[in-house]
Short mmCIF file of C-alpha atoms and ligand atoms in Angstrom, two decimals:
data_model
loop_
_atom_site.label_atom_id
_atom_site.label_comp_id
_atom_site.label_asym_id
_atom_site.label_seq_id
_atom_site.Cartn_x
_atom_site.Cartn_y
_atom_site.Cartn_z
CA MET A 26 0.00 0.00 0.00
CA PRO A 27 1.27 3.54 -0.73
CA LYS A 28 2.61 5.50 2.20
CA VAL A 29 0.44 8.36 3.41
CA ILE A 30 2.76 9.54 6.21
CA GLU A 31 6.50 8.93 6.61
CA VAL A 32 8.27 10.35 9.64
CA ASP A 33 12.01 9.90 9.91
CA ASN A 34 14.45 10.89 12.65
CA LEU A 35 12.04 13.55 13.95
CA SER A 36 12.94 15.62 17.01
CA PHE A 37 11.00 18.51 18.46
CA ASN A 38 11.38 20.94 21.38
CA HIS A 39 8.88 23.41 22.82
CA GLY A 40 11.35 26.20 23.65
CA ASN A 41 14.11 24.47 25.58
CA GLU A 42 11.88 21.56 26.54
CA PRO A 43 12.52 18.46 24.43
CA VAL A 44 9.27 16.70 23.52
CA PHE A 45 10.55 13.76 21.47
CA ARG A 46 13.85 12.61 20.01
CA LYS A 47 14.55 10.90 16.70
CA ILE A 48 11.21 9.22 16.30
CA GLY A 49 10.21 7.43 13.11
CA PHE A 50 7.11 5.67 11.79
CA SER A 51 5.04 5.39 8.65
CA VAL A 52 1.33 5.09 7.96
CA SER A 53 0.07 3.30 4.84
CA GLN A 54 -3.10 3.98 2.92
CA GLY A 55 -6.02 2.26 4.67
CA ASP A 56 -4.37 2.07 8.12
CA PHE A 57 -6.39 2.94 11.23
CA VAL A 58 -3.77 4.01 13.77
CA ALA A 59 -4.12 4.95 17.43
CA ILE A 60 -1.44 7.15 18.99
CA ILE A 61 -1.36 6.63 22.73
CA GLY A 62 0.87 7.83 25.57
CA SER A 63 0.73 9.45 28.99
CA ASN A 64 -0.29 13.10 29.45
CA GLY A 65 2.21 15.57 28.01
CA THR A 66 4.23 13.04 25.98
CA GLY A 67 3.67 15.02 22.77
CA LYS A 68 0.72 13.39 20.98
CA SER A 69 -1.00 16.67 20.06
CA THR A 70 2.39 18.17 19.19
CA LEU A 71 2.98 15.30 16.77
CA LEU A 72 -0.39 15.95 15.06
CA ARG A 73 0.46 19.67 14.76
CA LEU A 74 3.77 18.73 13.13
CA LEU A 75 1.89 16.49 10.67
CA LEU A 76 -0.44 19.41 9.90
CA GLY A 77 2.51 21.70 9.18
CA GLU A 78 1.54 24.00 12.07
CA LEU A 79 4.89 23.35 13.76
CA ALA A 80 8.27 22.88 12.10
CA PRO A 81 10.53 19.98 13.14
CA ALA A 82 13.82 20.86 14.84
CA VAL A 83 15.44 17.87 13.14
CA GLY A 84 14.14 15.18 10.82
CA ASN A 85 11.79 14.72 7.91
CA ILE A 86 8.06 14.39 7.39
CA ARG A 87 6.65 13.20 4.08
CA LEU A 88 2.93 13.33 3.26
CA PHE A 89 1.62 11.42 0.26
CA ASP A 90 5.22 10.87 -0.91
CA GLN A 91 6.07 14.55 -0.81
CA ASP A 92 8.26 16.47 1.62
CA ILE A 93 5.98 18.45 3.96
CA HIS A 94 7.70 21.68 2.92
CA GLN A 95 6.54 21.13 -0.66
CA PHE A 96 3.18 19.61 0.21
CA ARG A 97 0.24 21.85 -0.77
CA ASN A 98 -2.68 19.44 -1.05
CA TRP A 99 -4.00 20.11 2.47
CA PRO A 100 -7.68 19.45 1.56
CA LYS A 101 -6.63 15.77 1.35
CA ILE A 102 -6.15 15.91 5.12
CA GLY A 103 -9.10 16.30 7.48
CA TYR A 104 -8.42 17.33 11.07
CA LEU A 105 -10.77 17.07 14.02
CA PRO A 106 -9.22 18.97 16.96
CA GLN A 107 -9.89 18.24 20.63
CA ALA A 108 -13.36 19.35 21.78
CA GLY A 109 -14.52 20.16 18.24
CA PHE A 110 -17.56 22.34 19.11
CA GLN A 111 -17.48 24.54 22.18
CA SER A 112 -20.06 27.32 21.78
CA GLY A 113 -23.22 27.43 23.88
CA ALA A 114 -26.71 26.14 23.18
CA GLY A 115 -27.75 29.41 21.50
CA PHE A 116 -25.12 29.26 18.74
CA PRO A 117 -27.12 30.42 15.71
CA ALA A 118 -26.25 27.76 13.14
CA THR A 119 -27.87 24.49 12.16
CA ALA A 120 -25.97 21.23 11.76
CA GLU A 121 -26.29 21.64 7.99
CA GLU A 122 -24.87 25.18 8.07
CA ILE A 123 -21.93 24.11 10.24
CA VAL A 124 -21.02 21.39 7.73
CA LYS A 125 -21.65 23.51 4.61
CA ALA A 126 -19.52 26.37 5.97
CA ASN A 127 -16.46 24.15 5.62
CA LEU A 128 -17.01 24.06 1.85
CA PHE A 129 -16.13 27.77 1.69
CA SER A 130 -13.02 27.12 -0.44
CA GLN A 131 -15.23 25.40 -3.05
CA ILE A 132 -18.20 27.75 -2.79
CA GLY A 133 -16.19 30.97 -2.53
CA LEU A 134 -16.65 33.60 0.14
CA LEU A 135 -19.80 35.74 -0.20
CA ARG A 136 -21.31 33.36 -2.76
CA PHE A 137 -24.36 31.19 -2.36
CA PRO A 138 -23.95 27.41 -2.19
CA LYS A 139 -25.09 25.53 -5.28
CA LYS A 140 -27.12 22.33 -5.46
CA GLU A 141 -23.91 20.23 -5.57
CA HIS A 142 -22.73 21.83 -2.30
CA ARG A 143 -26.07 21.16 -0.64
CA GLU A 144 -25.91 17.54 -1.83
CA LYS A 145 -22.33 17.12 -0.56
CA THR A 146 -23.41 18.49 2.81
CA GLN A 147 -26.33 16.08 2.93
CA ARG A 148 -24.08 13.12 2.03
CA ALA A 149 -21.58 14.03 4.77
CA LEU A 150 -24.40 14.20 7.33
CA GLU A 151 -25.72 10.84 6.08
CA LEU A 152 -22.24 9.30 6.50
CA VAL A 153 -22.31 10.13 10.21
CA ASP A 154 -26.00 9.22 10.54
CA MET A 155 -27.07 12.80 11.29
CA ALA A 156 -29.13 13.65 8.18
CA ALA A 157 -32.33 13.67 10.25
CA TYR A 158 -30.89 16.45 12.42
CA SER A 159 -29.67 18.71 9.61
CA LYS A 160 -32.05 21.59 10.44
CA ARG A 161 -31.46 21.47 14.20
CA LEU A 162 -29.37 24.15 15.91
CA ILE A 163 -25.98 22.67 16.72
CA GLY A 164 -26.19 23.81 20.36
CA GLU A 165 -29.42 21.84 20.82
CA LEU A 166 -27.74 18.52 19.97
CA SER A 167 -26.14 16.16 22.49
CA GLY A 168 -22.35 16.07 22.86
CA GLY A 169 -22.12 12.88 20.80
CA GLN A 170 -24.38 14.28 18.06
CA GLN A 171 -22.36 17.51 17.94
CA GLN A 172 -19.23 15.46 17.57
CA ARG A 173 -20.74 13.59 14.61
CA VAL A 174 -21.65 16.90 12.99
CA MET A 175 -18.08 18.12 13.48
CA LEU A 176 -16.89 14.90 11.87
CA ALA A 177 -19.26 15.50 8.93
CA ARG A 178 -17.80 19.00 8.67
CA VAL A 179 -14.38 17.42 8.12
CA LEU A 180 -15.65 14.63 5.83
CA VAL A 181 -17.51 17.03 3.52
CA ASN A 182 -14.19 17.88 1.85
CA ASP A 183 -13.55 14.19 1.02
CA PRO A 184 -10.27 13.82 2.92
CA VAL A 185 -8.02 10.84 2.19
CA LEU A 186 -6.37 11.07 5.61
CA LEU A 187 -8.23 11.89 8.81
CA LEU A 188 -6.37 13.11 11.92
CA LEU A 189 -8.33 13.13 15.17
CA ASP A 190 -7.16 14.49 18.52
CA GLU A 191 -8.83 12.70 21.42
CA PRO A 192 -12.30 12.47 19.88
CA THR A 193 -13.64 10.50 22.85
CA THR A 194 -12.77 12.87 25.69
CA GLY A 195 -15.75 13.85 27.81
CA VAL A 196 -18.38 11.68 26.10
CA ASP A 197 -20.18 8.70 27.59
CA ALA A 198 -19.18 5.10 26.99
CA GLN A 199 -22.05 4.41 24.56
CA THR A 200 -21.11 7.44 22.43
CA VAL A 201 -17.46 6.35 22.46
CA ARG A 202 -18.40 2.92 21.14
CA SER A 203 -20.64 4.30 18.41
CA LEU A 204 -17.96 6.80 17.33
CA TYR A 205 -15.35 4.02 17.07
CA GLU A 206 -17.81 1.90 15.11
CA LEU A 207 -18.45 4.79 12.75
CA LEU A 208 -14.73 5.45 12.23
CA SER A 209 -14.04 1.77 11.71
CA GLN A 210 -16.84 1.60 9.11
CA LEU A 211 -15.47 4.64 7.26
CA ASN A 212 -12.03 3.07 7.32
CA ARG A 213 -13.25 -0.29 5.94
CA LYS A 214 -15.87 0.92 3.49
CA THR A 215 -14.26 4.05 2.07
CA GLY A 216 -10.58 3.22 2.64
CA LEU A 217 -10.14 6.41 4.67
CA THR A 218 -6.77 6.39 6.47
CA ILE A 219 -7.21 7.40 10.11
CA VAL A 220 -4.69 8.53 12.72
CA MET A 221 -6.31 9.09 16.10
CA VAL A 222 -4.75 10.35 19.32
CA THR A 223 -6.54 8.67 22.19
CA HIS A 224 -6.32 7.87 25.88
CA ASP A 225 -9.03 5.26 25.47
CA THR A 226 -6.56 2.50 24.64
CA GLY A 227 -8.68 -0.38 25.87
CA ARG A 228 -11.65 0.31 23.63
CA ALA A 229 -9.66 1.74 20.72
CA ALA A 230 -7.64 -1.48 20.50
CA ASN A 231 -10.80 -3.27 19.33
CA TYR A 232 -11.12 -1.07 16.27
CA VAL A 233 -7.69 0.17 15.15
CA SER A 234 -5.23 -1.77 13.03
CA ARG A 235 -2.09 -0.39 14.69
CA ILE A 236 -1.06 1.24 17.97
CA LEU A 237 1.85 3.68 18.28
CA CYS A 238 2.93 4.63 21.78
CA LEU A 239 4.76 7.88 22.64
CA GLU A 240 6.57 7.60 25.93
CA GLU A 241 9.58 9.44 27.37
CA GLY A 242 10.50 11.05 24.08
CA SER A 243 10.45 7.81 22.06
CA LEU A 244 7.84 6.21 19.86
CA VAL A 245 7.28 2.46 19.71
CA GLU A 246 4.74 0.35 17.87
CA LEU A 247 2.83 -2.00 20.15
CA GLU A 248 1.30 -5.33 19.30
CA LYS A 249 -2.31 -5.39 20.41
CA SER A 250 -1.34 -8.23 22.75
CA GLN A 251 1.08 -5.81 24.47
CA VAL A 252 -1.77 -3.50 25.42
CA ASP A 253 -2.18 -5.24 28.75
CA GLU A 254 -4.00 -4.13 31.88
CA GLU A 255 -0.95 -2.33 33.25
CA LEU A 256 -0.68 -0.26 30.07
CA LEU A 257 -4.38 0.50 30.10
CA HIS A 258 -4.07 1.90 33.58
CA ARG A 259 -0.92 3.84 32.73
CA HIS A 260 -2.56 5.55 29.75
CA LYS A 261 -6.09 6.06 30.88
CA HIS A 262 -7.07 9.70 30.89
CA PRO A 263 -8.27 11.23 34.16
CA ALA A 264 -11.13 12.99 32.32
CA ASN A 265 -12.33 9.73 30.75
CA ASP A 266 -11.95 8.02 34.08
CA ASP A 267 -14.07 10.57 35.95
CA GLN A 268 -16.71 10.42 33.24
CA ARG A 269 -16.96 6.64 33.43
CA ARG A 270 -17.06 6.68 37.21
CA GLN A 271 -20.01 9.07 37.04
CA GLU A 272 -21.77 6.78 34.61
CA GLY A 273 -21.00 3.72 36.67
CA ASP A 274 -19.22 2.16 33.69
CA LYS A 275 -17.46 -0.68 35.47
CA GLY A 276 -16.53 -2.32 32.17
CA TYR A 277 -13.43 -0.26 31.48
CA GLY A 278 -11.29 -2.37 29.22
CA SER A 279 -13.58 -5.35 29.67
CA ASP A 280 -14.72 -5.27 26.07
CA SER A 281 -11.23 -4.77 24.77
CA GLY A 282 -10.79 -8.43 23.94
CA ILE A 283 -7.16 -8.32 25.03
N1 ATP B 327 2.69 25.87 22.90
C1 ATP B 327 3.46 25.27 23.80
N2 ATP B 327 4.50 25.89 24.37
C2 ATP B 327 5.29 25.28 25.27
N3 ATP B 327 5.14 24.01 25.66
C3 ATP B 327 4.11 23.33 25.13
C4 ATP B 327 3.22 23.91 24.17
N4 ATP B 327 2.30 22.99 23.82
C5 ATP B 327 2.60 21.89 24.52
N5 ATP B 327 3.69 22.08 25.31
C6 ATP B 327 4.33 21.09 26.19
O1 ATP B 327 4.81 20.04 25.35
C7 ATP B 327 4.57 18.76 25.93
C8 ATP B 327 3.71 17.92 25.01
O2 ATP B 327 2.40 18.50 24.95
P1 ATP B 327 1.23 17.83 24.11
O3 ATP B 327 0.02 18.67 24.29
O4 ATP B 327 1.70 17.57 22.74
O5 ATP B 327 1.09 16.45 24.87
P2 ATP B 327 -0.08 15.37 24.80
O6 ATP B 327 0.60 14.04 24.79
O7 ATP B 327 -0.98 15.67 23.65
O8 ATP B 327 -0.79 15.63 26.18
P3 ATP B 327 -2.29 15.24 26.69
O9 ATP B 327 -2.39 13.76 26.62
O10 ATP B 327 -2.31 15.74 28.09
O11 ATP B 327 -3.27 15.95 25.78
C9 ATP B 327 3.94 19.04 27.29
O12 ATP B 327 4.94 19.03 28.27
C10 ATP B 327 3.35 20.43 27.14
O13 ATP B 327 3.33 21.10 28.37
#
């Protein structure tokens, strides 16, 4: 399979603080990769490097077989940041408008969307099973529904690679499962390559094809069988933990099949 991401000998510092040293990995077309690691080990920093928002101190990044410095085809890459939608319940836009707004580069600023843009928007909402909610104000939807709309907003531009930063933080266990199922379906049915930062190692391991672990400045690939109980406890996110405690979800890791 062609390589979508190639990272070689990559080091990065925030100021004088080293984040990681000489890490390397590649992601092939069709992979579904989880990036795990303790708090502050540099997972979000790595995504920002892949998005060209930060420049490596040392090392190379290639995207779709092109050096990142030459790479211009950014619409091929969809990015869902942490806590995708944060405005209050009164935010004056419907789910459909939120998704359609991300087509601005195709529609053109100050122009009206055409039929094809409306159809694309509808298809993206269908992909995430939110077509029935297209006319609802985004702030009136549940956290999980808002997250699906934000995912549709990314998918509407037909990305080939999807980068997600902790998409399961702060949502209930049922929503987490249905989001993973959705991502897994998109990966299998459309061939979308997915790289997802997550603290939810136990559940994610059921769905992803590969697990990369950032720890103490190094990056290692783990076999799923290596994601044992000890690792689950080491990487579980306090926010996820609190959430599950509140919900009385005693099954943490129990459906991980590992
Ligand atoms: N803009 C910044 N300036 C200085 N230091 C930063 C900046 N952003 C992040 N850091 C530091 O870099 C390290 C890596 O941060 P990063 O957010 O990438 O970690 P993370 O693995 O995503 O953490 P978490 O799991 O808690 O979200 C941390 O020590 C953090 O404090």
